[in-house]
Amino acid sequence: MAATAVKPLADRLDELRDWLARETPRDLPYDLDARFPRLVEWQRKLYDAGWLGYGWPAEFGGNGGGPTDKVILSVELARAAAPVPAGTIGLEVIGPTLTRFGTDAQRRRFLPPMLRGDEIWSQGFSEPEAGSDLASLRTRAEKVEGGYIVSGRKTWTSWGQFARWCGVLARTDPDVPKHKGISLLMVDMESEGAQTFPLVQMTGDAEFTETLFERVFVPDENVVGQPGDGWNLALDILAHERGPLVVRRQVEIAVGFEGIVENARRLVAAGVLADDARLRERVGRAWAQLRMLEAYAAGLMGHLVHGDLGPEASIGKRLVTEVEQAVFELGFDILGASRGLAEDAVPGMNADKWTRDYLYSRAASIYGGAAEIQRGIIAQRVLGLPRA
Ligand SMILES: Cc1cc2nc3c(=O)[nH]c(=O)nc-3n(C[C@H](O)[C@H](O)[C@H](O)COP(=O)(O)OP(=O)(O)OC[C@H]3O[C@@H](n4cnc5c(N)ncnc54)[C@H](O)[C@@H]3O)c2cc1C
């Protein structure tokens, strides 16, 4: 259990950096099935050492502290090129909303194992026929004595095959306008009738699942907020996952960029890559994009710390996506023909990693709200333009 009433993280920065330099695992396999248990171990280590509880309520397994601590931790982890802990969906997506809207009993039951990675969470929002238009979801939760019977099919459930719990949006009232009849239920994936089917991405990993609920019983105490509050809770989740994602990701991309420049140097020195004006221009352009992103993210951090992050998170999401795709495409192109070789053309280049990073970057304009949806939010809610 993490210590309570600890010093603010800002006063322990040197200690945190030393710890990360010593303890960050550097030898994780890329294959997700082999990697995942190591990510669980990493989360436990972070928690047991007293770092991961920062920004979470002390009475529910955290260290206390506030959003500043969370921002600092996520930036320092990214700077240390530390892997993302296994329970990220719990930590960044479901947990903050559960902390705000859950009952004390729910927080007591769910937050401590979520923080330590003892229970992994997934997010069951998207369906085959409801992605951007999430309010059209068809998964039903029918009221019965003591709870609900959930039936339906979710898709693109990240790390669904590893999750013990899934935060599921389901329709509890089909007779009211579609945004109003939705509830958020915490579904135990060990229940009878809950099943996951891994889906393989172009990276080769089965990072998400199709998730099937066939008459799964969910007790009343596992509804978050009031029945029918689900749409507002979903908006809270979506709004709050974007800010932390941008803050973390921009540092991860900057660290990635340094590795890409290092690779370019190696390949140029080995005579495999031409040091021409076009290469220099692309590297310079990516560097400038990164500085712009950093500046925007600094503003977002301010909003996160003050708890007043609004629709401008969508600008951050668009920016981070564009920069991520440009930077990792550069990394991929620099490898050139050598990326097809079984061995690195120049020792230590790690072509496999850069190829995966490039392929994964293509998903950034889809997850967390597709690019067109973010642009719509910017047009209507930031700029106040009328709906088309
Ligand atoms: C890596 C990854 C991880 C994910 N993890 C999860 C997860 O854990 N849980 C979960 O629930 N979901 C997850 N998703 C799903 C993700 O939230 C959806 O893919 C996303 O919301 C888009 O929905 P869709 O795929 O149904 O596409 P659609 O909504 O069908 O969109 C298809 C295209 O049409 C465009 N479009 C749609 N509506 C409009 C409009 N009104 N105006 C203009 N253009 C429009 C979209 O921008 C997109 O380009 C994940 C997705 C990815 C890629």
XYZ file of C-alpha atoms in Angstrom, residues 26 95 124:
3
model
C 14.627 -1.639 -20.751
C -10.488 5.863 -12.818
C -16.507 -0.870 -23.535
